XYZ file of C-alpha atoms in Angstrom:
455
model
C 0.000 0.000 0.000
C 1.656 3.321 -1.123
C 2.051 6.190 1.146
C -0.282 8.599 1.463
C 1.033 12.089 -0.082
C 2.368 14.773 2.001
C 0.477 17.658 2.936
C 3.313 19.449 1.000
C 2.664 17.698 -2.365
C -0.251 19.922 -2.466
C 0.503 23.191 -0.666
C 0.687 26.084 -3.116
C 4.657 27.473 -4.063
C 5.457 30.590 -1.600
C 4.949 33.558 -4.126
C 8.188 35.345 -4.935
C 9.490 37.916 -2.769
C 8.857 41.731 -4.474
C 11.799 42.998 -5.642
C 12.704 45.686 -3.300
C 12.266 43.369 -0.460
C 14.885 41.230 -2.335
C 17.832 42.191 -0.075
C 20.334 41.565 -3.046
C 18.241 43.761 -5.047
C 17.795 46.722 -2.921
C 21.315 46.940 -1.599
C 22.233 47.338 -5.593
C 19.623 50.045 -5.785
C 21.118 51.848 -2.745
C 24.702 51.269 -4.029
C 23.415 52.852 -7.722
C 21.618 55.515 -5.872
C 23.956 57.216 -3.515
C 27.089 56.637 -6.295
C 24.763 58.574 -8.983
C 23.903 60.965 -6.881
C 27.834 61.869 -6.111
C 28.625 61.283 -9.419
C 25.688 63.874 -11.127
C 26.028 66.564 -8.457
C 29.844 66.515 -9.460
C 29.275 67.131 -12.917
C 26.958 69.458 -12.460
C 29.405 71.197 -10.365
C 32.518 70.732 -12.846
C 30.220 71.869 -15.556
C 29.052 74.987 -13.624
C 32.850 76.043 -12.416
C 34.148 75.570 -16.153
C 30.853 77.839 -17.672
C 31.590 80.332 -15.050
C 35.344 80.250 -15.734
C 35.293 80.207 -19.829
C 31.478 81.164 -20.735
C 31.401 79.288 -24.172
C 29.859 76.029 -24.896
C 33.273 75.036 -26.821
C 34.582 74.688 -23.549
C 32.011 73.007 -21.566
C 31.585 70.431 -24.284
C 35.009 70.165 -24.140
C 34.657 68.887 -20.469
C 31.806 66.817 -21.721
C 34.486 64.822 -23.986
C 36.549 65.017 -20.859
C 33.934 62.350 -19.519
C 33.332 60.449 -22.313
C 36.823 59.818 -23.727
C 38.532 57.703 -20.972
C 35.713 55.423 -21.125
C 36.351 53.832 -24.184
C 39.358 52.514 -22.828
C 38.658 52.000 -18.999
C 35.066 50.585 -20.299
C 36.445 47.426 -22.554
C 38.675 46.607 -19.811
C 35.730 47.336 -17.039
C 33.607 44.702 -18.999
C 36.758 42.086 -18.830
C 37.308 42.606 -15.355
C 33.657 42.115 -14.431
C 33.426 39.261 -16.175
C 36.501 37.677 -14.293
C 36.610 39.119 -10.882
C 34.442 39.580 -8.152
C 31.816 42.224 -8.816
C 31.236 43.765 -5.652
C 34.785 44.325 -5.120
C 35.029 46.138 -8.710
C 32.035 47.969 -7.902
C 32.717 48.527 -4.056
C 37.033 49.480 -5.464
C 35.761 51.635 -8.208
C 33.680 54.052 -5.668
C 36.514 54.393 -3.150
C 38.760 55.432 -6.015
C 35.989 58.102 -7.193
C 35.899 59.115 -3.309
C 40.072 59.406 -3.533
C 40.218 61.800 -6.115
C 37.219 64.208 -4.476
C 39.891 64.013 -1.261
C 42.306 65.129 -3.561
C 40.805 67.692 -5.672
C 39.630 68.993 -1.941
C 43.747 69.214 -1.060
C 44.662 70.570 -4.222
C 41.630 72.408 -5.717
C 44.019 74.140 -8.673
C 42.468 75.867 -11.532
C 40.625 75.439 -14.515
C 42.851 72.513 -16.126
C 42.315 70.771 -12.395
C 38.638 70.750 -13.695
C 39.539 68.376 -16.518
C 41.907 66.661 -14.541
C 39.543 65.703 -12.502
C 36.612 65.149 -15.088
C 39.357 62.395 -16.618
C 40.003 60.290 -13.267
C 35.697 60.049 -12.600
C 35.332 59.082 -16.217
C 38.583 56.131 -15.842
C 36.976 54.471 -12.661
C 33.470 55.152 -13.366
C 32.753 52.519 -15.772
C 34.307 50.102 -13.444
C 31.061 50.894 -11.167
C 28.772 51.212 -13.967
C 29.516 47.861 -16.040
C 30.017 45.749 -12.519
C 26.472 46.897 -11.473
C 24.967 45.804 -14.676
C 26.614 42.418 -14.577
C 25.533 42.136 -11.177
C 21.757 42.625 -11.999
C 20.802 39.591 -14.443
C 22.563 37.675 -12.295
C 20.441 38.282 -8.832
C 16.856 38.800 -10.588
C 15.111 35.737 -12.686
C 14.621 36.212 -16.510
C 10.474 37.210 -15.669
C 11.592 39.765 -13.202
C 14.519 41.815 -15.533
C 11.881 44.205 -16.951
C 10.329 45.237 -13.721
C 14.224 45.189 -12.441
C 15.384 47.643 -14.955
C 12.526 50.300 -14.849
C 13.443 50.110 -10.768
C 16.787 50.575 -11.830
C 16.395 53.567 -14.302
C 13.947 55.130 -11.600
C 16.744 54.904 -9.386
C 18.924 56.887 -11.867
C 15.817 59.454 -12.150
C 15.625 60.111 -8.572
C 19.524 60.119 -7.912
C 19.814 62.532 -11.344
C 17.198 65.226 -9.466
C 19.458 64.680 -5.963
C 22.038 65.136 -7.653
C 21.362 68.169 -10.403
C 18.565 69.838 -8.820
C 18.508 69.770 -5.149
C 22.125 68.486 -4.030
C 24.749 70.730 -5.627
C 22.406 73.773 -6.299
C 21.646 73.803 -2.286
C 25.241 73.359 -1.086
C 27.017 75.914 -3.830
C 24.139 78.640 -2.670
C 24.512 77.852 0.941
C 28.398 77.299 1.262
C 29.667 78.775 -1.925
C 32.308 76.194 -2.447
C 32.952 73.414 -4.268
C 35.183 71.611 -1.252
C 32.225 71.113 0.652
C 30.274 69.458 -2.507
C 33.214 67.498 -3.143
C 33.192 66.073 0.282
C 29.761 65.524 0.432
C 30.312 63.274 -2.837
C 32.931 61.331 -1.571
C 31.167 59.922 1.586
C 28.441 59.118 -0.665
C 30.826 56.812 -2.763
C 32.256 55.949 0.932
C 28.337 54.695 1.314
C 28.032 52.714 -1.949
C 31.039 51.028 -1.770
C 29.877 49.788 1.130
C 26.626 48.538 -0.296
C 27.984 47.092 -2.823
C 29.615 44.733 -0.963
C 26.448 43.912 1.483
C 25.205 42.637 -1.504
C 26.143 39.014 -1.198
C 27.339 36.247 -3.625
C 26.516 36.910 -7.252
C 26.817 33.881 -9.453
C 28.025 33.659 -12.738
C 25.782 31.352 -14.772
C 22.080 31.571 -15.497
C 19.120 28.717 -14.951
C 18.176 27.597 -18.673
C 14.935 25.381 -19.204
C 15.490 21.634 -18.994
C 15.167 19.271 -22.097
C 16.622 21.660 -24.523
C 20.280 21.574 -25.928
C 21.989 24.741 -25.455
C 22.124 26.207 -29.140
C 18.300 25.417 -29.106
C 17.345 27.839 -26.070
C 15.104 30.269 -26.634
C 14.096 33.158 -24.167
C 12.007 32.215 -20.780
C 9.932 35.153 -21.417
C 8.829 37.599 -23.994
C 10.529 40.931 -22.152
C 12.414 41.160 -25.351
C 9.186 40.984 -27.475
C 11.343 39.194 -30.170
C 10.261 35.794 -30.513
C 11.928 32.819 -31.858
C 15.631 34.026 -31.435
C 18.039 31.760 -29.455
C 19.970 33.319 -26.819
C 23.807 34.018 -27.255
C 25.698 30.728 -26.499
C 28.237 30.928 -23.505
C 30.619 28.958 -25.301
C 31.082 33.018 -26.972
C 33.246 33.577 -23.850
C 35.805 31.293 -25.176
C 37.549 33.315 -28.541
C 40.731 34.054 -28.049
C 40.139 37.736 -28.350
C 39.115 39.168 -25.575
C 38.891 42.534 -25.990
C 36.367 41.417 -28.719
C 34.002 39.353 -26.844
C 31.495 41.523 -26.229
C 30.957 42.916 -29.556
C 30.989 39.583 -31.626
C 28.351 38.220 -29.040
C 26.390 41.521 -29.528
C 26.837 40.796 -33.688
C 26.211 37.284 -33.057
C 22.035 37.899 -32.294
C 20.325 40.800 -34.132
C 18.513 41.547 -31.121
C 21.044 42.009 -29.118
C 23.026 44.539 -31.639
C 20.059 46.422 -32.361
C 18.916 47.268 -28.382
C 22.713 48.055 -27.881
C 22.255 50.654 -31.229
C 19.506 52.137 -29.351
C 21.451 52.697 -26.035
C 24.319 53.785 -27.695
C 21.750 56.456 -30.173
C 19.727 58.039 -26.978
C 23.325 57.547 -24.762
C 25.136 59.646 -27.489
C 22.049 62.445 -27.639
C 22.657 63.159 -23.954
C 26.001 62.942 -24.097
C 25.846 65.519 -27.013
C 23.436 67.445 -24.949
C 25.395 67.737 -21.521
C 27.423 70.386 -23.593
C 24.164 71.984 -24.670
C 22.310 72.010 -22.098
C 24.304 75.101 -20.287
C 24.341 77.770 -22.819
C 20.995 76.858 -23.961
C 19.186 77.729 -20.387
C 21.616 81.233 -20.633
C 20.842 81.944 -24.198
C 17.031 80.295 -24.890
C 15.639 80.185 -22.001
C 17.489 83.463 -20.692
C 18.525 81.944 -16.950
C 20.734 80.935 -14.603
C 22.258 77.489 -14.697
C 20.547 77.147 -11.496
C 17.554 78.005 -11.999
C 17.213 76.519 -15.423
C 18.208 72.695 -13.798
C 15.458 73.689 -11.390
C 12.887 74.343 -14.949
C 13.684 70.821 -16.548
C 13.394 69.067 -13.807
C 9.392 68.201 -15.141
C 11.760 66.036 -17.157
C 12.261 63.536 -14.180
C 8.655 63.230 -13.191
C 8.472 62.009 -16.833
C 10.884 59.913 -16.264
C 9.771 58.158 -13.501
C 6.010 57.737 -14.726
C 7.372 56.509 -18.225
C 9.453 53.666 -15.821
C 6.017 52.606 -14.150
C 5.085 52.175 -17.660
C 8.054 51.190 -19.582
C 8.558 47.360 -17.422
C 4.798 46.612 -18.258
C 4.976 47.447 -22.291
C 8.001 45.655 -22.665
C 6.796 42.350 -21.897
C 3.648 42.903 -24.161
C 5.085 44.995 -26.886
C 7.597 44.068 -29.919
C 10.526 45.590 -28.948
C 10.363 47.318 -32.388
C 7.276 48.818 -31.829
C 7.907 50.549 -28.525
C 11.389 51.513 -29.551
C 9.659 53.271 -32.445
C 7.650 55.199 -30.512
C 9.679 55.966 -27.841
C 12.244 57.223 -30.310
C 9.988 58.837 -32.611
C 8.007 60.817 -29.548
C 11.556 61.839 -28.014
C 13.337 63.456 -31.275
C 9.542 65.495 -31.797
C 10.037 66.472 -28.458
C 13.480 67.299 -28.633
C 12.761 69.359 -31.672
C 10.161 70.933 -30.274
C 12.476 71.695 -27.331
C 14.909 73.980 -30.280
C 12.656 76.265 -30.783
C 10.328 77.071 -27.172
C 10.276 80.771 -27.580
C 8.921 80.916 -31.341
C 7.018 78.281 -30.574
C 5.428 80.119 -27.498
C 4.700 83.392 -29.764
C 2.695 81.462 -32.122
C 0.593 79.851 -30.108
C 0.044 83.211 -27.933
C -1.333 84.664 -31.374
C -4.667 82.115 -31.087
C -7.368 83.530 -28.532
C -6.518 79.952 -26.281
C -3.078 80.695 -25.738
C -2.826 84.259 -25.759
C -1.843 84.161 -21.780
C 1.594 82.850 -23.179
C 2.140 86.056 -24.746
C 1.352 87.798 -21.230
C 3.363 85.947 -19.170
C 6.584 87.506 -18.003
C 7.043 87.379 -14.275
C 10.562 87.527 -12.918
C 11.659 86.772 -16.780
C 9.325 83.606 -16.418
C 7.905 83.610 -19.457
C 5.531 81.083 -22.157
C 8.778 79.885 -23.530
C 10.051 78.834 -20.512
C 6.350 77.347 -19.199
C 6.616 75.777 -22.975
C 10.351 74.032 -22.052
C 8.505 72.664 -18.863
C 5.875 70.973 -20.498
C 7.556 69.522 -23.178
C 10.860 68.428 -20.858
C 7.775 66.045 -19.126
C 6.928 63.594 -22.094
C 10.425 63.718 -23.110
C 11.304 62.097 -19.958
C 8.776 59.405 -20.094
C 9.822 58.566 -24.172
C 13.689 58.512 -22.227
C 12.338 55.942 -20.282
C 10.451 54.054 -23.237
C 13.359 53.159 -25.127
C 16.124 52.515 -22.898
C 14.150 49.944 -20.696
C 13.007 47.961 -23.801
C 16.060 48.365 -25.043
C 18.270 47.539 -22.094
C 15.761 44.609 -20.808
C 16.812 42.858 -24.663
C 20.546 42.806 -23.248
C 19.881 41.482 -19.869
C 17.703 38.658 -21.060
C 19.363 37.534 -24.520
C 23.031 37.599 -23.086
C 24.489 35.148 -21.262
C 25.923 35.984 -17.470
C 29.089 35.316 -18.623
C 29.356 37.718 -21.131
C 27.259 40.789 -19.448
C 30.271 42.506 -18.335
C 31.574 43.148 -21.372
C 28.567 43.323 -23.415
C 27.788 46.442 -20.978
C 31.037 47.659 -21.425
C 30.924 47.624 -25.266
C 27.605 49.030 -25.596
C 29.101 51.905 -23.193
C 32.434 52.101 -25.867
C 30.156 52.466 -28.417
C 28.325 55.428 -26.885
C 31.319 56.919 -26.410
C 33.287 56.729 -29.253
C 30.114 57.844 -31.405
C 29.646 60.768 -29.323
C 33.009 62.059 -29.000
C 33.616 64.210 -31.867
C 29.957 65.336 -32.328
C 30.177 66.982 -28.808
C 33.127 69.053 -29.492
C 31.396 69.984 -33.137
C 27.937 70.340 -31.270
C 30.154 72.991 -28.462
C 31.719 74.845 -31.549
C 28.572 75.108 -33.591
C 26.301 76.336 -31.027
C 29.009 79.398 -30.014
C 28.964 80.204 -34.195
C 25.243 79.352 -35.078
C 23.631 79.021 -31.617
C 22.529 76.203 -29.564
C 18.514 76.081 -30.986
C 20.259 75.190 -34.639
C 22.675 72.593 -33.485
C 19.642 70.837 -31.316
C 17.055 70.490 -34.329
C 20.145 69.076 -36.413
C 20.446 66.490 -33.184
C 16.993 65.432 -33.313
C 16.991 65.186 -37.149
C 19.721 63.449 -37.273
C 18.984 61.254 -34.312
C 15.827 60.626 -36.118
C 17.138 59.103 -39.295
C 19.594 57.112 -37.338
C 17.135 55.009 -35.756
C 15.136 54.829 -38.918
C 17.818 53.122 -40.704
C 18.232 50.666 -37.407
C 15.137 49.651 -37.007
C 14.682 49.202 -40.789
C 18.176 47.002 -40.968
């Protein structure tokens, strides 16, 4: 007579933990938070110090490429090390180097070059952080729950980027009036992350694949790519002898994969491009201080963080095409739109609806400027559209192995594509002016992604 069966043989699974009370999970989002607020109230600060010391956007583009330069070399040789040391320690290393150099810059504040000198270090260890935190991610969070992981993870970046530009740096240069105190400030925040980083706990290397299917033959768990029918990259990738090439042959290996990495690297590049806008287009188009103009786009984060609600829940019901389509098509409208606020605001004020724009001007806040707040808010939310689909296709079609330096690469290319635009961007906006230079970025942002999404 056989047993009878076990209470347990019919009890119902636990249900899954929420994310945030994952303890892995959150101590990542605290170790992303407090380094990304350090790290964008510093270069709002270098930006600030270099506008105030040169006044042209030449020069704060300049600082821009500053940023962007060392990490095509620190970032291919980020990705290696995360993919063959322990992440935390990269991540938790990486930090406490980014809190050495504010010590230093605090002991030896120099002048203008110290600026750049200083831009140069951040940007060497700061992919280390970045690339070992997005290794780290796939590999703590199941394949169902990497949407939902990466809209937390860009509403982390929202909230730490309006910390950071908007309430952090503002508050302490009005209040102190010196950039030692800021640069303190940043480096026990890095102090803090590094420390998170390693209460995260063991990260493994290797991801659970169904059973019953040979390896080439694996397909994703879950549609969060919305591209069905495409095996995942093969681990045995990790193998060629090249290293330094891994990540991009896996990324050319599956067109999925290369064409979500096009996309990051696209709306990376247009921010990139735009840090060295952004300055003289508050003084010359929107006619305000840097300060108070961060203050005026901030709408831009709100849209940020309701496009992330959104953005985890469309990409496991939408083609990835699709959404990247209209996130990219709704961002470079808004971006053109963005160009042109105050002409825009004087046409409108000539129709009996909208005349109040034309009657606006209190403390030189004017329709143009309520005009840059509204459309700063959608832009936002079509931000958070594309690089969620887009970075939710990495995380799920590469294989643990690989991340690191699939991250990296995708970070290269960024980079590299943005590094001489931003200096031609900074010259062409002191000749031609910045509202020019921006609707040639959206138009030409615009045909890029037509011809990606079309190859």
């Amino acid at each position: 007579m056989s047993a009878s069966p076990a209470w347990e043989d019919f009890a119902e699974a636990p249900p899954p933990l929420a994310l945030l009370k994952q303890l892995p999970f959150r101590r990542l989002c605290y170790s992303r938070f407090f380094s990304r607020v350090a790290q964008n109230a510093l270069n709002l600060a270098l930006v600030l110090l270099v506008l105030d010391a040169t006044g042209r956007a030449f020069f704060t583009s300049l600082l821009v490429l500053a940023l962007v330069v060392p990490m095509m070399v620190a970032g291919v040789v980020a990705g290696v090390a995360a993919d063959a040391i322990p992440r935390r320690l990269i991540a938790a290393l990486g930090n406490l180097a980014r809190a050495a150099v504010c010590f230093g810059f605090i002991v030896e504040p120099g002048g203008t070059v110290s600026l750049y000198v200083v831009a140069v270090m951040l940007a060497v260890f700061g992919p280390f952080v970045s690339v070992a935190e997005g290794s780290i991610l796939p590999s703590i969070v199941t394949r169902g729950e990497l949407a939902r992981a990466n809209a937390i993870g860009q509403a982390v970046g929202g909230a730490a980027q309006i910390v950071g530009f908007a309430v952090l740096t503002p508050a302490v240069l009005w209040l102190f009036d010196q950039a030692d105190v800021l640069f303190g400030i940043a480096a026990g925040l890095f102090v803090i992350s590094a420390l998170q980083a390693v209460r995260i706990g063991p990260v493994g290397r290797t991801r659970e694949e169904p059973e019953g299917l040979p390896l080439s033959e694996k397909k994703t768990v879950d549609q969060s790519s919305g591209v069905e029918g495409r095996p995942v990259a093969d681990p045995k990738f990790d193998e060629v002898p090249s290293w330094w090439k891994a990540g991009w042959r896996a990324m050319r290996r599956d067109p999925a994969v290369f064409k979500a990495a096009v996309e990051l690297t696209l709306i990376t590049m247009m921010f990139i491009i735009l840090g060295g806008l952004i300055p003289t287009y508050i003084r010359d188009v929107l006619g305000l201080s840097f300060e108070i103009g961060v203050l005026v786009l901030t709408p831009a984060a709100v849209g940020l963080g309701v496009g992330l609600r959104v953005a985890g829940l469309l990409a496991l019901r939408l083609p990835h095409g699709l959404l990247s389509s209209i996130g990219f098509g709704a961002f470079t409208a808004l971006l053109l739109g963005l160009a042109f606020v105050n002409e825009e605001a004087s046409f409108l004020g000539g129709y009996g609806a909208f005349a109040w724009l034309n009657n606006m001007n209190y403390e030189n806040f004017d329709g143009g400027i309520l005009l840059a707040m509204a459309l700063v808010l959608p832009l936002g939310f079509s931000y958070a559209i594309v690089g969620v689909a887009a970075q939710t296709v990495l995380n799920d079609r590469v294989p643990l192995v690989l991340q690191g330096r699939v991250v990296a690469t995708q970070g290269v290319m960024a980079a590299l594509a943005a590094s001489l635009p931003v200096l031609g961007a900074g010259a062409l906006g002191d000749w031609i002016g910045v509202q020019p230079v921006m609707a040639i970025l959206a138009v030409s942002i615009a045909i890029a992604t037509v011809i990606n999404l079309r190859s």
